[in-house]
Short mmCIF file of C-alpha atoms and ligand atoms in Angstrom, two decimals:
data_model
loop_
_atom_site.label_atom_id
_atom_site.label_comp_id
_atom_site.label_asym_id
_atom_site.label_seq_id
_atom_site.Cartn_x
_atom_site.Cartn_y
_atom_site.Cartn_z
CA MET U 14 182.29 135.22 31.84
CA SER U 15 185.21 136.96 33.54
CA ASP U 16 186.85 140.21 32.15
CA LYS U 17 190.45 138.91 32.68
CA PRO U 18 192.13 137.39 29.57
CA GLN U 19 190.71 134.24 28.25
CA VAL U 20 193.01 131.18 27.76
CA CYS U 21 192.47 128.68 24.94
CA ILE U 22 194.90 125.88 25.18
CA VAL U 23 195.45 123.84 22.01
CA GLY U 24 196.66 120.43 22.90
CA GLY U 25 195.41 118.08 25.69
CA GLY U 26 198.08 115.83 26.32
CA MET U 27 200.81 114.95 28.89
CA ILE U 28 202.30 118.38 28.97
CA THR U 29 199.04 120.11 29.64
CA GLN U 30 198.14 117.50 32.20
CA VAL U 31 201.02 117.73 34.17
CA GLN U 32 202.30 121.34 33.96
CA ILE U 33 200.04 123.61 31.70
CA LEU U 34 196.54 123.03 33.37
CA PRO U 35 197.74 123.15 36.88
CA ALA U 36 199.65 126.39 36.50
CA ILE U 37 197.06 128.04 34.36
CA TYR U 38 194.34 126.72 36.85
CA HIS U 39 196.48 128.47 39.94
CA ILE U 40 196.86 131.41 37.42
CA GLN U 41 193.30 131.81 37.43
CA ARG U 42 192.69 131.16 41.15
CA MET U 43 195.03 134.24 42.02
CA GLY U 44 192.67 136.24 39.51
CA ILE U 45 194.99 137.06 36.85
CA VAL U 46 193.46 134.91 34.03
CA GLY U 47 189.74 134.22 32.99
CA ASP U 48 188.16 131.45 31.40
CA ILE U 49 189.88 128.40 30.33
CA SER U 50 188.98 126.16 26.93
CA ILE U 51 190.91 123.27 25.85
CA CYS U 52 190.89 121.99 22.45
CA ALA U 53 192.37 118.41 21.48
CA LEU U 54 192.14 116.26 18.51
CA ASN U 55 189.28 114.31 20.07
CA SER U 56 187.65 113.68 23.31
CA PRO U 57 189.51 111.17 24.94
CA PRO U 58 192.62 113.24 26.30
CA LEU U 59 189.78 115.77 27.34
CA LYS U 60 188.24 113.31 29.48
CA THR U 61 191.22 112.37 30.99
CA LEU U 62 191.83 115.99 32.21
CA ALA U 63 188.24 116.26 33.28
CA ASP U 64 188.53 113.38 35.41
CA ASP U 65 191.81 113.67 36.83
CA ALA U 66 191.79 113.05 40.48
CA THR U 67 194.75 115.28 41.13
CA LEU U 68 193.40 118.38 39.44
CA LYS U 69 190.08 118.09 40.76
CA LYS U 70 191.67 117.92 44.60
CA ALA U 71 193.89 120.57 43.78
CA PHE U 72 191.65 123.08 42.22
CA PRO U 73 188.17 122.48 43.64
CA GLY U 74 185.29 124.16 41.56
CA GLN U 75 187.48 125.20 38.82
CA ASN U 76 187.01 123.69 35.17
CA PHE U 77 187.46 124.18 31.56
CA THR U 78 185.67 124.02 28.62
CA PRO U 79 186.49 121.06 26.46
CA TYR U 80 186.47 121.08 22.36
CA PRO U 81 185.19 118.80 21.24
CA SER U 82 182.64 118.43 24.11
CA LEU U 83 183.42 115.19 26.32
CA ASP U 84 180.55 113.17 25.07
CA THR U 85 181.77 113.23 21.38
CA ASP U 86 182.36 110.05 19.93
CA PRO U 87 185.95 109.33 21.08
CA GLU U 88 187.09 108.19 17.23
CA LYS U 89 185.96 111.48 15.56
CA ARG U 90 188.87 113.58 15.12
CA PHE U 91 188.74 117.42 14.74
CA PRO U 92 192.05 118.27 13.40
CA ASP U 93 190.79 121.96 12.44
CA LEU U 94 188.37 122.81 15.41
CA PHE U 95 191.24 125.05 16.97
CA LYS U 96 191.06 127.52 14.04
CA GLU U 97 187.31 128.17 14.39
CA LEU U 98 187.87 128.55 18.45
CA ILE U 99 190.65 131.05 17.94
CA ALA U 100 188.73 132.91 15.40
CA LYS U 101 185.78 133.43 17.66
CA MET U 102 187.97 134.86 20.50
CA PRO U 103 187.94 138.40 21.24
CA LYS U 104 191.39 139.67 19.98
CA ARG U 105 194.39 139.88 22.38
CA ASN U 106 193.38 137.14 24.60
CA ILE U 107 195.92 134.28 25.08
CA VAL U 108 196.35 131.10 23.01
CA VAL U 109 198.59 128.43 24.53
CA VAL U 110 200.33 126.02 22.19
CA ALA U 111 200.68 122.37 23.30
CA VAL U 112 200.27 120.34 20.36
CA PRO U 113 202.93 117.78 18.78
CA ASP U 114 206.21 119.79 17.77
CA HIS U 115 205.13 119.62 14.10
CA LEU U 116 202.00 121.05 14.27
CA HIS U 117 203.43 124.19 16.52
CA ASN U 118 203.44 126.80 13.33
CA THR U 119 199.91 126.17 12.20
CA VAL U 120 198.43 126.72 15.46
CA ILE U 121 200.37 129.83 15.68
CA GLU U 122 199.50 130.86 12.50
CA ALA U 123 196.09 130.68 13.53
CA ALA U 124 196.71 132.72 16.66
CA LEU U 125 198.51 135.46 15.06
CA GLU U 126 195.99 135.80 12.31
CA ASN U 127 193.50 136.41 15.08
CA ASP U 128 195.65 138.79 16.89
CA GLN U 129 196.04 136.64 20.08
CA HIS U 130 198.98 136.73 22.31
CA ILE U 131 201.07 133.12 22.58
CA CYS U 132 202.43 131.09 25.29
CA CYS U 133 203.95 128.08 23.22
CA VAL U 134 205.83 125.10 24.47
CA LYS U 135 209.41 124.47 23.27
CA PRO U 136 210.59 124.31 20.51
CA LEU U 137 208.65 127.20 18.91
CA VAL U 138 208.78 125.70 15.55
CA LEU U 139 211.17 123.19 13.60
CA LYS U 140 212.43 125.95 10.84
CA TYR U 141 214.14 129.22 11.65
CA SER U 142 212.57 130.66 8.66
CA GLN U 143 209.20 130.01 10.26
CA ALA U 144 210.61 131.77 13.73
CA VAL U 145 211.63 134.96 11.71
CA LYS U 146 208.16 135.20 10.00
CA ILE U 147 206.35 134.79 13.24
CA GLU U 148 208.36 137.23 15.09
CA LYS U 149 207.92 139.84 12.76
CA GLN U 150 204.25 139.41 12.41
CA ALA U 151 203.94 139.27 16.16
CA TYR U 152 205.69 142.32 16.84
CA GLU U 153 203.65 144.27 13.94
CA LYS U 154 200.51 143.43 15.61
CA GLY U 155 202.12 143.98 19.24
CA LEU U 156 201.41 140.31 20.07
CA VAL U 157 203.59 138.88 22.91
CA ILE U 158 205.16 135.18 22.27
CA GLY U 159 206.87 133.53 24.92
CA VAL U 160 208.46 130.35 24.51
CA GLU U 161 208.17 127.84 27.37
CA TYR U 162 211.63 126.92 27.99
CA HIS U 163 211.14 126.01 31.73
CA LYS U 164 214.40 125.24 32.51
CA ARG U 165 215.32 129.02 32.55
CA PHE U 166 213.14 129.50 35.79
CA ASP U 167 215.18 126.78 37.54
CA ASP U 168 216.93 129.10 39.90
CA ARG U 169 220.14 126.96 39.71
CA VAL U 170 220.21 128.19 36.01
CA LEU U 171 219.51 131.70 36.98
CA MET U 172 222.05 131.68 39.82
CA ALA U 173 224.84 130.25 37.36
CA ARG U 174 223.63 132.83 34.51
CA ARG U 175 224.15 135.64 37.06
CA LEU U 176 227.40 134.29 38.47
CA TYR U 177 228.78 133.84 34.79
CA LYS U 178 227.66 137.42 33.93
CA GLN U 179 229.77 138.41 36.62
CA GLY U 180 232.70 136.90 35.15
CA ARG U 181 232.89 134.09 37.77
CA PHE U 182 233.90 131.06 35.66
CA GLY U 183 235.94 132.42 32.76
CA GLU U 184 235.47 130.82 29.22
CA PHE U 185 233.42 127.83 28.47
CA ARG U 186 235.26 124.66 27.05
CA LEU U 187 233.41 121.37 27.27
CA GLY U 188 230.09 120.28 28.66
CA GLN U 189 228.18 117.32 28.89
CA ALA U 190 224.31 117.14 29.33
CA ALA U 191 221.87 114.25 29.49
CA LEU U 192 217.86 114.04 29.70
CA HIS U 193 216.72 110.59 29.47
CA GLU U 194 213.08 110.06 29.93
CA CYS U 195 211.45 106.78 31.08
CA TRP U 196 211.26 103.87 28.88
CA TYR U 197 207.15 103.73 29.33
CA TYR U 198 206.86 107.20 27.25
CA ARG U 199 207.27 104.90 24.16
CA HIS U 200 203.90 103.33 24.90
CA SER U 201 202.23 106.83 25.02
CA ASN U 202 201.02 109.21 22.33
CA PHE U 203 204.73 109.83 21.37
CA GLN U 204 204.61 106.70 19.49
CA ASN U 205 202.08 108.49 17.03
CA TRP U 206 204.48 111.62 16.38
CA CYS U 207 207.61 111.54 17.69
CA THR U 208 208.50 109.47 14.46
CA CYS U 209 211.64 109.56 11.90
CA GLU U 210 209.96 111.88 9.70
CA ASN U 211 208.39 114.43 12.17
CA SER U 212 210.87 114.69 15.33
CA ASP U 213 213.45 112.90 17.19
CA VAL U 214 214.73 112.86 21.05
CA PHE U 215 217.41 115.39 20.30
CA ALA U 216 214.84 117.90 18.85
CA TYR U 217 212.36 116.86 21.76
CA ILE U 218 214.51 117.35 24.75
CA ALA U 219 218.25 118.24 23.95
CA CYS U 220 216.78 121.81 23.18
CA HIS U 221 216.33 122.61 26.96
CA TYR U 222 220.43 122.23 27.34
CA THR U 223 221.42 123.43 24.12
CA ASP U 224 219.23 126.78 25.11
CA GLN U 225 220.37 126.63 28.47
CA LEU U 226 224.13 126.78 27.50
CA THR U 227 223.51 129.95 25.41
CA PHE U 228 220.95 131.39 27.97
CA ILE U 229 223.80 131.07 30.74
CA THR U 230 227.12 132.03 28.31
CA GLY U 231 225.47 133.96 25.50
CA LEU U 232 227.40 131.55 23.29
CA LEU U 233 225.55 130.90 20.05
CA PRO U 234 225.73 127.29 18.51
CA LYS U 235 227.70 127.09 15.58
CA TYR U 236 228.14 123.22 14.46
CA VAL U 237 225.68 120.52 15.09
CA SER U 238 226.27 116.96 14.74
CA VAL U 239 223.34 114.29 15.75
CA TYR U 240 223.77 110.49 15.98
CA GLY U 241 220.53 108.70 16.23
CA ILE U 242 219.43 105.00 16.73
CA ILE U 243 216.26 104.12 15.08
CA GLU U 244 213.86 101.75 17.14
CA GLU U 245 210.40 100.66 16.86
CA TYR U 246 207.60 101.87 19.10
CA PRO U 247 205.04 99.14 20.41
CA ASN U 248 202.80 100.35 17.51
CA GLY U 249 205.47 99.42 14.88
CA ASN U 250 206.06 103.29 14.08
CA LYS U 251 210.15 104.22 14.11
CA GLY U 252 211.70 106.95 16.01
CA TYR U 253 215.21 108.13 16.80
CA LEU U 254 215.00 106.81 20.25
CA TRP U 255 218.63 107.21 21.48
CA THR U 256 220.42 110.27 20.36
CA ASP U 257 223.99 111.71 20.98
CA GLY U 258 224.42 115.39 19.83
CA ARG U 259 227.65 117.30 19.60
CA VAL U 260 226.85 121.06 19.55
CA ILE U 261 230.20 123.12 18.85
CA PHE U 262 229.95 126.96 20.05
CA GLU U 263 230.93 130.07 18.45
CA ASN U 264 234.17 130.04 20.83
CA GLY U 265 235.16 126.35 19.92
CA GLY U 266 233.62 125.43 23.22
CA VAL U 267 231.43 121.90 22.79
CA LEU U 268 228.35 120.55 24.51
CA ASN U 269 227.70 116.98 24.20
CA VAL U 270 223.85 116.22 24.56
CA GLN U 271 222.52 112.64 24.90
CA ASN U 272 218.97 112.08 25.07
CA ALA U 273 216.54 108.80 24.87
CA LEU U 274 213.11 107.46 25.92
CA GLY U 275 215.07 104.82 27.99
CA TYR U 276 215.65 105.87 31.56
CA PRO U 277 214.40 102.70 33.40
CA ASP U 278 210.99 102.64 34.60
CA GLU U 279 211.84 100.87 37.92
CA GLY U 280 214.41 103.84 38.33
CA PRO U 281 214.04 105.78 41.53
CA GLY U 282 212.97 108.82 39.65
CA GLY U 283 211.16 110.25 36.73
CA ASN U 284 213.89 110.73 34.71
CA TRP U 285 217.97 111.36 34.54
CA GLN U 286 218.76 114.68 33.88
CA GLY U 287 221.69 117.20 34.36
CA ILE U 288 224.46 119.30 32.74
CA ARG U 289 228.31 119.85 33.70
CA MET U 290 230.06 122.62 32.20
CA HIS U 291 233.71 123.05 32.34
CA PHE U 292 235.46 126.48 31.74
CA ARG U 293 239.10 128.21 32.09
CA GLY U 294 240.37 130.96 33.81
CA ASP U 295 243.89 132.43 33.06
CA ASP U 296 245.59 129.69 34.81
CA CYS U 297 242.64 127.65 36.53
CA GLY U 298 239.71 125.35 35.65
CA THR U 299 236.18 126.14 36.94
CA MET U 300 232.93 124.39 36.73
CA ILE U 301 229.07 124.36 36.91
CA VAL U 302 227.57 120.77 37.93
CA HIS U 303 223.80 120.77 37.84
CA ASN U 304 222.05 117.44 39.05
CA ASP U 305 218.67 118.34 37.38
CA GLN U 306 216.83 115.50 38.45
CA TYR U 307 217.86 116.54 41.89
CA ARG U 308 218.38 113.17 43.74
CA GLY U 309 217.99 114.34 47.40
CA VAL U 310 214.75 113.23 48.21
CA GLU U 311 214.34 109.56 49.22
CA HIS U 312 211.16 107.81 49.68
CA ALA U 313 209.73 104.53 50.22
CA TYR U 314 206.09 103.83 50.08
CA LEU U 315 203.65 101.33 51.34
CA LYS U 316 202.68 100.55 47.83
CA LYS U 317 203.55 101.62 44.26
CA GLY U 318 201.30 104.04 42.74
CA SER U 319 199.38 103.19 39.73
CA ASP U 320 200.74 105.31 37.16
CA PRO U 321 203.31 104.34 34.66
CA GLY U 322 206.95 104.72 36.21
CA ASP U 323 205.45 104.53 39.90
CA THR U 324 208.03 102.50 42.25
CA CYS U 325 207.99 101.51 45.85
CA TYR U 326 211.28 103.54 46.31
CA ALA U 327 211.49 106.80 44.71
CA GLU U 328 213.70 109.73 44.63
CA PRO U 329 211.05 112.35 43.64
CA SER U 330 212.32 115.75 42.45
CA PRO U 331 210.98 118.56 44.00
CA ASP U 332 212.20 120.99 41.21
CA TYR U 333 210.05 120.86 38.12
CA LEU U 334 206.21 120.74 39.34
CA LYS U 335 204.87 119.54 42.63
CA TYR U 336 201.91 119.92 44.52
CA VAL U 337 201.78 121.27 48.20
CA ASN U 338 199.40 122.12 50.74
CA ILE U 339 200.03 125.81 51.94
CA GLY U 340 196.19 126.13 53.14
CA GLY U 341 193.53 128.27 51.11
CA GLY U 342 191.56 125.11 49.85
CA GLY U 343 193.07 122.84 47.29
CA LEU U 344 196.69 122.40 46.47
CA THR U 345 199.40 125.01 45.27
CA PRO U 346 201.79 123.81 42.32
CA VAL U 347 205.30 124.85 42.89
CA GLY U 348 208.38 124.58 40.78
CA TYR U 349 210.09 125.87 37.62
CA GLY U 350 207.48 124.36 35.48
CA TYR U 351 204.92 126.34 37.45
CA ARG U 352 207.05 129.77 37.63
CA SER U 353 207.78 129.77 33.70
CA ILE U 354 204.09 129.63 33.07
CA GLU U 355 203.38 132.18 35.54
CA TYR U 356 206.17 134.27 33.99
CA ILE U 357 204.75 134.05 30.65
CA MET U 358 201.03 134.64 31.53
CA LYS U 359 202.25 137.83 33.72
CA SER U 360 204.24 139.16 30.80
CA ILE U 361 201.28 138.84 28.56
CA CYS U 362 199.26 140.67 30.91
CA LYS U 363 201.31 143.29 31.29
CA CYS U 364 201.37 144.15 27.80
CA ILE U 365 197.42 143.86 27.64
CA ASP U 366 197.47 146.11 30.59
CA ALA U 367 199.84 148.68 29.28
CA ALA U 368 197.41 149.39 26.21
CA GLU U 369 194.52 149.64 28.43
CA GLY U 370 192.70 152.82 27.55
CA LEU U 371 195.09 154.23 24.97
CA ASP U 372 193.94 154.79 21.23
CA GLU U 373 195.00 152.08 18.53
CA LYS U 374 198.24 153.72 17.56
CA LYS U 375 199.58 154.34 20.96
CA ALA U 376 198.37 150.98 22.37
CA LEU U 377 200.32 149.34 19.42
CA ALA U 378 203.32 151.41 20.44
CA ALA U 379 203.18 150.41 24.26
CA ARG U 380 203.06 146.83 23.48
CA GLN U 381 205.79 146.79 21.08
CA LYS U 382 207.83 148.52 23.77
CA LEU U 383 207.31 145.88 26.21
CA ILE U 384 207.92 143.23 23.31
CA ARG U 385 211.25 144.68 22.71
CA GLN U 386 212.02 144.82 26.63
CA PHE U 387 211.00 141.20 26.97
CA ASP U 388 213.28 140.36 24.02
CA ASP U 389 216.22 142.39 25.38
CA GLU U 390 215.80 141.19 28.88
CA ALA U 391 216.01 137.61 27.44
CA VAL U 392 214.75 135.83 30.39
CA MET U 393 211.63 134.76 28.89
CA ALA U 394 212.28 132.92 25.57
CA THR U 395 210.83 134.93 22.88
CA PRO U 396 210.98 134.28 19.06
CA LYS U 397 213.57 137.29 18.53
CA ASN U 398 216.13 136.15 21.43
CA SER U 399 215.82 132.48 21.15
CA SER U 400 215.81 131.71 17.50
CA TYR U 401 219.07 130.16 17.53
CA ASN U 402 217.26 127.20 18.92
CA GLU U 403 215.56 126.98 15.60
CA LEU U 404 218.62 126.75 13.80
CA VAL U 405 219.98 124.02 15.93
CA MET U 406 216.69 122.08 15.62
CA GLU U 407 217.16 122.40 11.53
CA ALA U 408 220.66 121.64 11.97
CA GLY U 409 220.01 118.38 14.12
CA ARG U 410 217.36 117.34 11.87
CA LEU U 411 219.70 117.41 8.80
CA SER U 412 222.30 115.82 10.54
CA ILE U 413 220.41 113.11 12.17
CA LEU U 414 218.80 112.25 9.00
CA ASN U 415 222.18 112.16 7.20
CA ASP U 416 224.08 109.62 9.57
CA ALA U 417 225.30 112.37 11.96
CA ARG U 418 227.09 114.61 9.14
CA GLU U 419 228.41 117.77 10.80
CA VAL U 420 226.09 120.89 9.88
CA GLU U 421 227.06 124.51 10.00
CA ILE U 422 224.59 127.21 11.28
CA THR U 423 225.09 130.56 9.68
CA TYR U 424 223.81 133.68 11.51
CA GLY U 425 222.90 137.04 10.12
CA GLU U 426 221.31 138.06 6.90
CA ASN U 427 221.50 134.67 5.19
CA ALA U 428 220.97 132.68 8.41
CA GLY U 429 220.75 129.13 7.90
CA VAL U 430 222.19 125.70 8.10
CA ASP U 431 224.14 123.42 5.42
CA PHE U 432 226.68 120.73 5.65
CA ARG U 433 229.84 121.81 6.74
CA LYS U 434 232.81 122.22 4.22
CA TYR U 435 236.06 121.05 5.17
N1 LIG T 26 209.95 119.44 28.95
C1 LIG T 26 209.29 119.99 28.18
O1 LIG T 26 209.21 121.43 27.71
C2 LIG T 26 208.09 119.51 27.19
C3 LIG T 26 207.60 118.16 27.79
C4 LIG T 26 206.73 117.53 27.25
C5 LIG T 26 206.15 118.06 26.08
N2 LIG T 26 206.30 119.34 25.46
C6 LIG T 26 205.99 119.78 24.31
O2 LIG T 26 204.87 119.74 24.38
C7 LIG T 26 204.14 119.28 22.98
C8 LIG T 26 202.91 118.33 23.17
O3 LIG T 26 203.42 117.14 23.85
P1 LIG T 26 203.00 116.16 24.85
O4 LIG T 26 203.79 115.44 25.39
O5 LIG T 26 201.39 116.95 25.48
O6 LIG T 26 202.08 115.31 23.62
P2 LIG T 26 200.82 114.24 23.63
O7 LIG T 26 201.12 113.44 22.75
O8 LIG T 26 200.79 113.68 25.05
O9 LIG T 26 199.53 115.39 23.46
C9 LIG T 26 199.52 115.91 22.33
C10 LIG T 26 197.97 116.75 22.22
O10 LIG T 26 197.85 117.62 21.01
C11 LIG T 26 196.49 117.09 20.71
N3 LIG T 26 196.41 117.34 19.32
C12 LIG T 26 196.84 117.11 18.15
N4 LIG T 26 196.52 117.32 16.84
C13 LIG T 26 195.92 118.31 17.19
C14 LIG T 26 195.15 119.24 16.47
N5 LIG T 26 195.00 119.28 15.32
N6 LIG T 26 193.97 120.17 17.44
C15 LIG T 26 193.90 120.28 18.49
N7 LIG T 26 194.69 119.43 19.41
C16 LIG T 26 195.53 118.48 18.74
C17 LIG T 26 196.02 115.76 21.08
O11 LIG T 26 194.78 115.49 21.19
C18 LIG T 26 196.87 115.72 22.23
O12 LIG T 26 195.98 116.05 23.44
C19 LIG T 26 205.32 119.12 22.33
O13 LIG T 26 205.48 120.01 21.33
C20 LIG T 26 206.17 118.64 23.16
O14 LIG T 26 207.59 118.84 22.49
C21 LIG T 26 207.51 119.85 26.00
#
C-alpha cells in the first residue's frame, strides 16, 4: 500500500475508460497518487476496463482494484457498494465521481460525509440548491471539489480568456456553439440513463460551452430556453436527442447552442464541435472562432478499426486525449482531457500537503485558505465559482420539459429559476 493519496473512482463507463483512468494511471506513474480502485454498478464495465488493450499497453504493470470483483455474476447489481467503499477509505483521500449525471449528488454526499476530496465530472449536480449545500459542507470540512470542465484546459480557451481580460475583444454580442456526438452513442449505456425524465443532450453537453463563455468573459447566464426533439433509443427508451438552446447573458449578448447524438458515424471525426463568438468595440466588430474538433489532421488507414465510429478516412483530433510514445515504457496520455484531471489531482494534493504536520485547527485553516484561492482563481471549476452552471442546468430542464418556454435565472440570496414573466 502506497502512502500517496488513494483514488476511488465511482463509475466505470465511457468517460472512465477514455479519459479518467488513463489520466489517473499516468498521474500514479508520476508518483502523485497511490492505489486506484474503481466501483461500478456491476462487473461488466470493470471487465471491459481491465481487458482494455490500449490501457494495458499504455500502462504496463499498473492496475486497479475492481468493486465488485471481475468474476461476480454480471447480472448482479450493487447500487450501494460505493458507500461501503468510501466509508472504508481513510479520511481526506480522493473520490472521483463518474456515474450518470442524476447520481452525482448521492456519490458526492457519501464522499463528503466521509471527509473525502472530490473530482467530479461535469455537471456537478442537476440542482443549484444541491451545489450550494455541497460547497458549504466541503468548505466547512476543508475538502477540495474540482468539477471536471475539461474544456477550460484547452489552450485555445485559456488564450481567449487571457486576451479577453486584456480587453482585446470588446463586448460579447452573439455566439454560436455546437457539440454533436456520434449517432452510435444511442446504442451505448446512454440509452439507460440519458432519457427524458433524467437528462437531455443540452444538459449533457451544452454545459461545456455555456461554462466556456462565462469562463472567458465573466458574463453570467440570465435567460435560457431549450427546444428538444424526442426520439427513441434502440431499447425503446425516449430521450431528447437533438436540442437547440438559447442562453441570453446578463449584458444582453446571446449564445445559441446546438447539441445532438447525431454526428454521422461515418464522419471523419469523433464528433463535431466548436464555438464562434462575436464582439463589438467602439466602432468595429471582433471575434473568436474555435474549431474544437480541430480538422487539421488527415489520415487514411489500410483498414478501419473495430470500434464504433472507426472509419478508413479519419480526421483525428489531437486535442482532447491521445496517447503518444515519448519513451519511458508504455504510452503517455496528452491533451486537455489529461491536463484537466492532472490539475484537479494536483490541486487536491496541494491541499493535503498544506495540512501536513499541522494540528487539526491549523490544518483546516490551511486547507480552507487554498480552497478560497482555487475559488477565486476560477481556473479549476469549483462549486462556488461554477454554480451558475447548475442554474443553467435547472433552467434548461424546466424549459425543455415545457416546450422551450423561456426561463429566467435569479442570482443572489434567492437564487433560482422560474418562467420569464413578460
Ligand atoms: N465531455 C465530458 O465532460 C463528459 C463526457 C462523457 C461523460 N461525462 C459525464 O460522465 C458521467 C458518466 O458518463 P459515461 O459516459 O461514463 O456513462 P456510462 O453510462 O458509460 O457509465 C456510467 C457508469 O456508472 C456506473 N454506475 C451507475 N450506477 C452506479 C452505482 N450506483 N454505483 C457505482 N457505479 C454506478 C455504471 O456501472 C457505469 O460504469 C456523466 O455524468 C457524464 O455527463 C462527461
